[in-house]
mmCIF file of C-alpha atoms in Angstrom:
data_model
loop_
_atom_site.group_PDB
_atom_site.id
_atom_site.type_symbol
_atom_site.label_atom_id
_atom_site.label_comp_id
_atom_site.label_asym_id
_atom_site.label_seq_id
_atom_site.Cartn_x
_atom_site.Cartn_y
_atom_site.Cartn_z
ATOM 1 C CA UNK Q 1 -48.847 -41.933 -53.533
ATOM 2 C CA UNK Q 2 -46.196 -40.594 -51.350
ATOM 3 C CA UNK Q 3 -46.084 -36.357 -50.415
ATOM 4 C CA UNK Q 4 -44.220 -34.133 -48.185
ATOM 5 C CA UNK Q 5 -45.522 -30.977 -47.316
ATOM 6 C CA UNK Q 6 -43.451 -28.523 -45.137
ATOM 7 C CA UNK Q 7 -46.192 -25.803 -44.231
ATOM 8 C CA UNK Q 8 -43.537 -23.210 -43.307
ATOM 9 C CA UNK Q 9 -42.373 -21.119 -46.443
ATOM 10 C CA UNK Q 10 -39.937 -18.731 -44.780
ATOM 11 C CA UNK Q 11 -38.916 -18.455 -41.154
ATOM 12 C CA UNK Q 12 -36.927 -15.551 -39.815
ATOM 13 C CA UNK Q 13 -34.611 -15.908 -36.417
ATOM 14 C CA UNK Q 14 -32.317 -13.879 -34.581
ATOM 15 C CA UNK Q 15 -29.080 -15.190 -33.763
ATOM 16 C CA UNK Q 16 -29.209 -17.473 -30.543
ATOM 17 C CA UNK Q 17 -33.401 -18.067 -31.080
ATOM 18 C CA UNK Q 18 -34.090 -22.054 -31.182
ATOM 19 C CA UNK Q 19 -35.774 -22.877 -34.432
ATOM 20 C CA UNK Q 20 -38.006 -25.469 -35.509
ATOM 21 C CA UNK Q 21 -38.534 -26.537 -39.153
ATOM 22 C CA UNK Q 22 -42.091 -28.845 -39.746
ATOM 23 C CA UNK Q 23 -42.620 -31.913 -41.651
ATOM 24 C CA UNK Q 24 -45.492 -33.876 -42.349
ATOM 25 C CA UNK Q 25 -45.373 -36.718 -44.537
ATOM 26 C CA UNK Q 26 -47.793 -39.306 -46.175
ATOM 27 C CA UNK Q 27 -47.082 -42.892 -47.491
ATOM 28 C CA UNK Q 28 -48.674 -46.237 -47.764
ATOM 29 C CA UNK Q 29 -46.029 -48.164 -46.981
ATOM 30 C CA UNK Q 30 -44.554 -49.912 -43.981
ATOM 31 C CA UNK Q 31 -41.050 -49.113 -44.802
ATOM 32 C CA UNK Q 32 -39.329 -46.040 -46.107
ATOM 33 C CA UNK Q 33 -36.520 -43.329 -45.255
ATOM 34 C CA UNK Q 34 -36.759 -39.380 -44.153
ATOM 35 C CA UNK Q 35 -34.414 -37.134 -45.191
ATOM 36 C CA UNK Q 36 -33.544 -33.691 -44.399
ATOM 37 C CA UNK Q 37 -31.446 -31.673 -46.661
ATOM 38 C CA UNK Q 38 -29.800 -28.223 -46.785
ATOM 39 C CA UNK Q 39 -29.440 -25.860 -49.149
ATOM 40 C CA UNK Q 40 -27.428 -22.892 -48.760
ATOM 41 C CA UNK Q 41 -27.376 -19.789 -50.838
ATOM 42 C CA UNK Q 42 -24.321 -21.155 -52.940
ATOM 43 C CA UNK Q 43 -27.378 -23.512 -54.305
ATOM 44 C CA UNK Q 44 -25.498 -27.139 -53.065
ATOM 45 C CA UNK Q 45 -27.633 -29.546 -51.549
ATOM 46 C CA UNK Q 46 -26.015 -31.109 -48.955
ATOM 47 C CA UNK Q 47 -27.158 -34.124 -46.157
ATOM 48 C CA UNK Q 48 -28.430 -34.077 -42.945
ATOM 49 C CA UNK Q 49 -29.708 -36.686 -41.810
ATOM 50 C CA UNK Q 50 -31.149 -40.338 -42.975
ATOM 51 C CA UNK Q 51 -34.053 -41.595 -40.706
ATOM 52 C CA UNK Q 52 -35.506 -45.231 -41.123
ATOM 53 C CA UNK Q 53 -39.384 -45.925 -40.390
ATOM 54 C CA UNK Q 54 -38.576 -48.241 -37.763
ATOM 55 C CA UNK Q 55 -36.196 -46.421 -35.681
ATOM 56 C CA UNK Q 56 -38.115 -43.617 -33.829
ATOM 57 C CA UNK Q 57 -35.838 -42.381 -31.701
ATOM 58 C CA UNK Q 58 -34.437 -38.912 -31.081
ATOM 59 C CA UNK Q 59 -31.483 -37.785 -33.032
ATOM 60 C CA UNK Q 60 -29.203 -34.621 -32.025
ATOM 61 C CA UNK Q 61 -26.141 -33.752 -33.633
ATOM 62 C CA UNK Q 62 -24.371 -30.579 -32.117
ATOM 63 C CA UNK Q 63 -27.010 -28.016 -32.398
ATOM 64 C CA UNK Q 64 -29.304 -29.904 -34.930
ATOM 65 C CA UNK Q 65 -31.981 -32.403 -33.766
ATOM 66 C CA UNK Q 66 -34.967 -34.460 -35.049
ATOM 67 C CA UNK Q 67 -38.138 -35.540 -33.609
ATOM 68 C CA UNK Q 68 -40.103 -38.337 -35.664
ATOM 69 C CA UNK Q 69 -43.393 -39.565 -34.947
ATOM 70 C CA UNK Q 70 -44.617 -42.347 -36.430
ATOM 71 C CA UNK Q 71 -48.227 -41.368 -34.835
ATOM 72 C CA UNK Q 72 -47.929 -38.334 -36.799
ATOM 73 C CA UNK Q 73 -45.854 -38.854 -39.387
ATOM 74 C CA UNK Q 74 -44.015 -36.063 -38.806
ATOM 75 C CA UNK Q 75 -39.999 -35.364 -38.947
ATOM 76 C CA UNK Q 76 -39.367 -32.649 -37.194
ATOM 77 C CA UNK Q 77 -36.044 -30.319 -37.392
ATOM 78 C CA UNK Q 78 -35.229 -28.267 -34.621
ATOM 79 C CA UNK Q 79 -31.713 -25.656 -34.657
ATOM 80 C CA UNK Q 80 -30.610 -24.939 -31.418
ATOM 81 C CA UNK Q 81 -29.208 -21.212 -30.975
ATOM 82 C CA UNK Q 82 -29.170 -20.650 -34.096
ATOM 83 C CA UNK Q 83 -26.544 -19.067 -36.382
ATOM 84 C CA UNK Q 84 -26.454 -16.745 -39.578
ATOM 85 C CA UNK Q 85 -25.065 -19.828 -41.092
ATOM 86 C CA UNK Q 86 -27.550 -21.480 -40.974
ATOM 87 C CA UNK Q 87 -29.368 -19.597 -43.627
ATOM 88 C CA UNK Q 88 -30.471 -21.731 -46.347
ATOM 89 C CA UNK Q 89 -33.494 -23.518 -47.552
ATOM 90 C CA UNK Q 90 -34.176 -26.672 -46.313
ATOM 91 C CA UNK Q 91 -35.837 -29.937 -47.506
ATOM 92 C CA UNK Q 92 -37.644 -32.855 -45.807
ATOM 93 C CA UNK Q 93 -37.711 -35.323 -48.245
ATOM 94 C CA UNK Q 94 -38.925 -39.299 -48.217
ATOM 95 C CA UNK Q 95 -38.425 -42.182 -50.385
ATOM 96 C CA UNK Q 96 -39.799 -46.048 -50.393
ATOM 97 C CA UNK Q 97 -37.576 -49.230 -49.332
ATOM 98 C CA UNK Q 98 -39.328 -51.463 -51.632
ATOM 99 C CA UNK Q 99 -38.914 -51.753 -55.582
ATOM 100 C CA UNK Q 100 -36.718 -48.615 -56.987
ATOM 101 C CA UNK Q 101 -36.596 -45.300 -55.369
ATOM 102 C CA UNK Q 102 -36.981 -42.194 -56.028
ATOM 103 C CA UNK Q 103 -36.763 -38.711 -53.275
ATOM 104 C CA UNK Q 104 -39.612 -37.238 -52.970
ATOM 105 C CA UNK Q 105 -39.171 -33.705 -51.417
ATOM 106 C CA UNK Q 106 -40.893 -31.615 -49.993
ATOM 107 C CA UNK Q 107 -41.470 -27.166 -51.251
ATOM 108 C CA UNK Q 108 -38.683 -26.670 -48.641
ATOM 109 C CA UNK Q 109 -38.367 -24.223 -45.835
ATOM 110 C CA UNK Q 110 -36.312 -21.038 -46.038
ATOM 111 C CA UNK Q 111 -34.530 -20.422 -43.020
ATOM 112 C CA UNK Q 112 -33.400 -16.392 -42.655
ATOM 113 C CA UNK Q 113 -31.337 -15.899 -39.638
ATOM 114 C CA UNK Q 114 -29.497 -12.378 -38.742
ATOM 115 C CA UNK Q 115 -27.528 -11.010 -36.692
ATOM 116 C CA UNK N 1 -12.138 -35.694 -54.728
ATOM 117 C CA UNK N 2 -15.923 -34.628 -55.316
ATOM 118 C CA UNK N 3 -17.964 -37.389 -54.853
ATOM 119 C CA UNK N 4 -20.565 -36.513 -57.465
ATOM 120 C CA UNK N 5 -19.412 -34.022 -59.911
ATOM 121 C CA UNK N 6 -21.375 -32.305 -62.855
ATOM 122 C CA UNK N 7 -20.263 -29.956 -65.907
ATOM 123 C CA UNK N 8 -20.894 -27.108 -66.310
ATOM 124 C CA UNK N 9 -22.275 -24.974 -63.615
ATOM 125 C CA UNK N 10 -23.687 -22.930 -65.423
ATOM 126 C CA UNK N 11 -25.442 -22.749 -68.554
ATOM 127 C CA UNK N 12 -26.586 -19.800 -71.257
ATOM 128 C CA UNK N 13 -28.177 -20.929 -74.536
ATOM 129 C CA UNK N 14 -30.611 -19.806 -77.110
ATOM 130 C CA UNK N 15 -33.842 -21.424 -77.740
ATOM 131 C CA UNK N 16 -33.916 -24.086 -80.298
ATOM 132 C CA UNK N 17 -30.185 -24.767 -79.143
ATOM 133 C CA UNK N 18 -28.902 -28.382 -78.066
ATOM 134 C CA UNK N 19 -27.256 -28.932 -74.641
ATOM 135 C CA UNK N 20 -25.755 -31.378 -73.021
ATOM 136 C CA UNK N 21 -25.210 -31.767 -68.907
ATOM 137 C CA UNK N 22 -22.484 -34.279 -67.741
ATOM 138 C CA UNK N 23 -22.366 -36.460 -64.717
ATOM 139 C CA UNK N 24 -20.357 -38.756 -63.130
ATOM 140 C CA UNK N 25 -19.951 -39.984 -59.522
ATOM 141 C CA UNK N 26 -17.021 -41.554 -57.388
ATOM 142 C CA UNK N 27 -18.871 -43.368 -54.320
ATOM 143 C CA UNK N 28 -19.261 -46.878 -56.001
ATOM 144 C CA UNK N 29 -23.074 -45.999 -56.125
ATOM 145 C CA UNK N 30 -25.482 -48.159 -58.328
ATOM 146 C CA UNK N 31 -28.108 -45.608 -59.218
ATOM 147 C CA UNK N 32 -27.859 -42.343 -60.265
ATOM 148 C CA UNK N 33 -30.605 -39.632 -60.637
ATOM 149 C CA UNK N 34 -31.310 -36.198 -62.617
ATOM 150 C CA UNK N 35 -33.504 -34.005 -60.620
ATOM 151 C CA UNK N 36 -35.280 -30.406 -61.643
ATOM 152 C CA UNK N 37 -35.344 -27.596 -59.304
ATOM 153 C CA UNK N 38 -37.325 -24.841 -60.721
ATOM 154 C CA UNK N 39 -37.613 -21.187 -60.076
ATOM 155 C CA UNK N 40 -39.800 -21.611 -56.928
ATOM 156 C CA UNK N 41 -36.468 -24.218 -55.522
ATOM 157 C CA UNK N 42 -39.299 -26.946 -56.173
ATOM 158 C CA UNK N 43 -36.906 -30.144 -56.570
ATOM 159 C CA UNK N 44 -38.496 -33.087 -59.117
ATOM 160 C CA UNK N 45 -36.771 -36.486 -60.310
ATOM 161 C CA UNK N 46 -36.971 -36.546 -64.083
ATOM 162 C CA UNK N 47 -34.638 -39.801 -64.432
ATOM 163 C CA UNK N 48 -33.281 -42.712 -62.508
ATOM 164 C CA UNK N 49 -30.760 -45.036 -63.767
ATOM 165 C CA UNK N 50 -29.776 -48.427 -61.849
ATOM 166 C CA UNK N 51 -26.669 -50.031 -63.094
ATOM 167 C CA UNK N 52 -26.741 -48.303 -66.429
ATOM 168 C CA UNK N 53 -30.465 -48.725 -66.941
ATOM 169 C CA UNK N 54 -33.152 -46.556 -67.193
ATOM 170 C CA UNK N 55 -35.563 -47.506 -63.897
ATOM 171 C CA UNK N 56 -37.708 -44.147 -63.483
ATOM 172 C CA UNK N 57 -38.948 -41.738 -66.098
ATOM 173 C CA UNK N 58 -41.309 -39.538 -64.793
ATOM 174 C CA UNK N 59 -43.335 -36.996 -66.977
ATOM 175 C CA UNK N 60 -40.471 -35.186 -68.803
ATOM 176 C CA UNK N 61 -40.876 -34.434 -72.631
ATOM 177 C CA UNK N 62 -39.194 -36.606 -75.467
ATOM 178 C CA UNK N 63 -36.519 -33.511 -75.983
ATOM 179 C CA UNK N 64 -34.947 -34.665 -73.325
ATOM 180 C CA UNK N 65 -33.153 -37.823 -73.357
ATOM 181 C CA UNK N 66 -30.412 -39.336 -70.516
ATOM 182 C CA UNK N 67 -27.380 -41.639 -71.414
ATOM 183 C CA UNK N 68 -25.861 -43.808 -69.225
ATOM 184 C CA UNK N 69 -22.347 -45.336 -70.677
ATOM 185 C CA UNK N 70 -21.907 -47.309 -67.505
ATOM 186 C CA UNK N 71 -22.400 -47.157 -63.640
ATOM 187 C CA UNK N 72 -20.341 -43.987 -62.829
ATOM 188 C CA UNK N 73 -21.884 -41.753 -65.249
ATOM 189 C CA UNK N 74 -24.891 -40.158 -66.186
ATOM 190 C CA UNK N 75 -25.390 -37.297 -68.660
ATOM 191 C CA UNK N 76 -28.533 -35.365 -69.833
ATOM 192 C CA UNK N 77 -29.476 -34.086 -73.079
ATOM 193 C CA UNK N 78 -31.729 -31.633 -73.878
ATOM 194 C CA UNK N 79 -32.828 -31.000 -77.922
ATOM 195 C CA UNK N 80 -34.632 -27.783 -79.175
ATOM 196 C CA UNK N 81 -34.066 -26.031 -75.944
ATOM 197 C CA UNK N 82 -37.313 -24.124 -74.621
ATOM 198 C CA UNK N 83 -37.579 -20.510 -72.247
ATOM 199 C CA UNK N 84 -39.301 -23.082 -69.537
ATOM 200 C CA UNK N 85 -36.533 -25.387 -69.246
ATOM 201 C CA UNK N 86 -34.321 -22.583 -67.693
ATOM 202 C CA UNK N 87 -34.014 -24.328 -64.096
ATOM 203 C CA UNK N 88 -31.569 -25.662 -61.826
ATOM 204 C CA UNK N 89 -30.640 -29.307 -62.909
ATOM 205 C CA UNK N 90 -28.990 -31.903 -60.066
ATOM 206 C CA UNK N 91 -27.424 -35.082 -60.597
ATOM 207 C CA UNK N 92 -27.571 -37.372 -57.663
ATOM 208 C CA UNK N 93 -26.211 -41.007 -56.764
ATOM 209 C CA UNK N 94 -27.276 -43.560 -54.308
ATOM 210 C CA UNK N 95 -26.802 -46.860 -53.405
ATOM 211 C CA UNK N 96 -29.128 -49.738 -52.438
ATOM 212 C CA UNK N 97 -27.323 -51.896 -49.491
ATOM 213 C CA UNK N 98 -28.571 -54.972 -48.013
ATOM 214 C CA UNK N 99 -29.901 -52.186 -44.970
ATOM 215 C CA UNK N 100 -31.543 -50.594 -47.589
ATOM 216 C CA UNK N 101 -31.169 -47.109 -49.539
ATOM 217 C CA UNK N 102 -28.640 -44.935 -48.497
ATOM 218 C CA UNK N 103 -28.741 -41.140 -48.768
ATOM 219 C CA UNK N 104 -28.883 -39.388 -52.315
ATOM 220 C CA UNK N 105 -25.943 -37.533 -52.622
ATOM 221 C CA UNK N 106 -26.106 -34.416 -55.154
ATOM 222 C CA UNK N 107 -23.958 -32.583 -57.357
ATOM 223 C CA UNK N 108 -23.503 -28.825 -57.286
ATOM 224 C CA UNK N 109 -26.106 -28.302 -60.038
ATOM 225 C CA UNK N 110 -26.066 -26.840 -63.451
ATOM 226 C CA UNK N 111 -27.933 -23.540 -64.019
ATOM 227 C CA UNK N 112 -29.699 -23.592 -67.422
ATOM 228 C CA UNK N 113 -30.460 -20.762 -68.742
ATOM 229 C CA UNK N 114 -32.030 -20.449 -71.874
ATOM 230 C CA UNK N 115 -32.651 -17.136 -73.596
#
């Protein structure tokens, strides 16, 4: 069985603070994509990032970067000084490369970040 | 130009009331999914569709039925509506590559309310 828990219910930032958002995942199989998705308070889900199991390396885009650790199993999401638009919820969420798939996501992360 | 569009936005019926969600995506994707968020923004698959048929049906009750007429759509009815099926619903599309599975993108979601 596959599960994604993000420990972290609700966060709250000031402006400028660095951020991290945890995620721990479990899954019996040797291949199989991380997600991370946002939700802002318009309720959209939108894309962040797509993350293989065999490519561990680093990501950063602008102020958003991942950490995963295959030791772990853990995909972690780190804002850099963050902003009060970056408010939202956010999902870690994983699904299987074999046979068909479905997203399995985690109970999400509400980021509050103010002024 | 949305790539995954869904009708209405928002929902308000009476119990015992039939509804109908509609779905239909523009990315070329072979699978297409219905997902549940619920009042705690805890997000669940319900269906999965690949190429028009029905691949994943997890644990959802008989009153609610999907209908694929071909690859770009995906609609969701819902008979003898109930007060617990008020939630967020989300259609999503995605497409298996020869890489593997892409990312799930998601429609805006329909609030269903039912009174």
């Amino acid at each position: 069985a596959q599960k994604v828990t993000q420990a972290q219910t609700e966060i709250s930032v000031v402006e400028k603070e660095d951020v991290t958002l945890d995620c721990v995942y479990e899954t019996r199989d040797t291949t199989y994509y991380l997600f991370w998705y946002k939700q802002p308070p318009s309720g959209e889900l939108v894309f962040l990032i797509r993350r293989n199991s065999f490519d561990e390396q680093n990501e950063i885009s602008g102020r958003y970067s991942w950490n995963f650790q295959k030791s772990t199993s853990s995909f972690n999401f780190t804002i850099t000084a963050s902003q009060v638009v970056d408010s939202a919820v956010y999902f870690c969420a994983l699904v299987r490369n074999t046979g068909f798939q479905k997203l399995v996501f985690g109970t999400g992360t509400r980021l509050l970040v103010s002024p | 130009d949305t790539a995954v569009s869904q009708t209405p936005k928002y929902l308000v019926t009476q119990m015992g009331n039939d509804k109908s969600i509609k779905c239909e995506q523009n990315l070329g994707h072979d699978t297409m999914y219905w997902y549940k968020q619920d009042s705690k923004k805890f997000l669940k698959i319900m269906f999965s569709y690949n190429n028009k048929e029905l691949i994943i049906n997890e644990t959802v009750p008989n009153r609610f039925s999907p209908k694929s007429p071909d690859k770009a759509h995906l609609n969701l009815h819902i008979n003898s509506l109930e007060l617990g099926d008020s939630a967020v619903y989300f259609c999503a599309s995605s497409l298996r590559d020869r890489v593997g599975v892409t990312e799930a993108f998601f429609g805006q979601g329909t609030r269903l309310t039912v009174v």
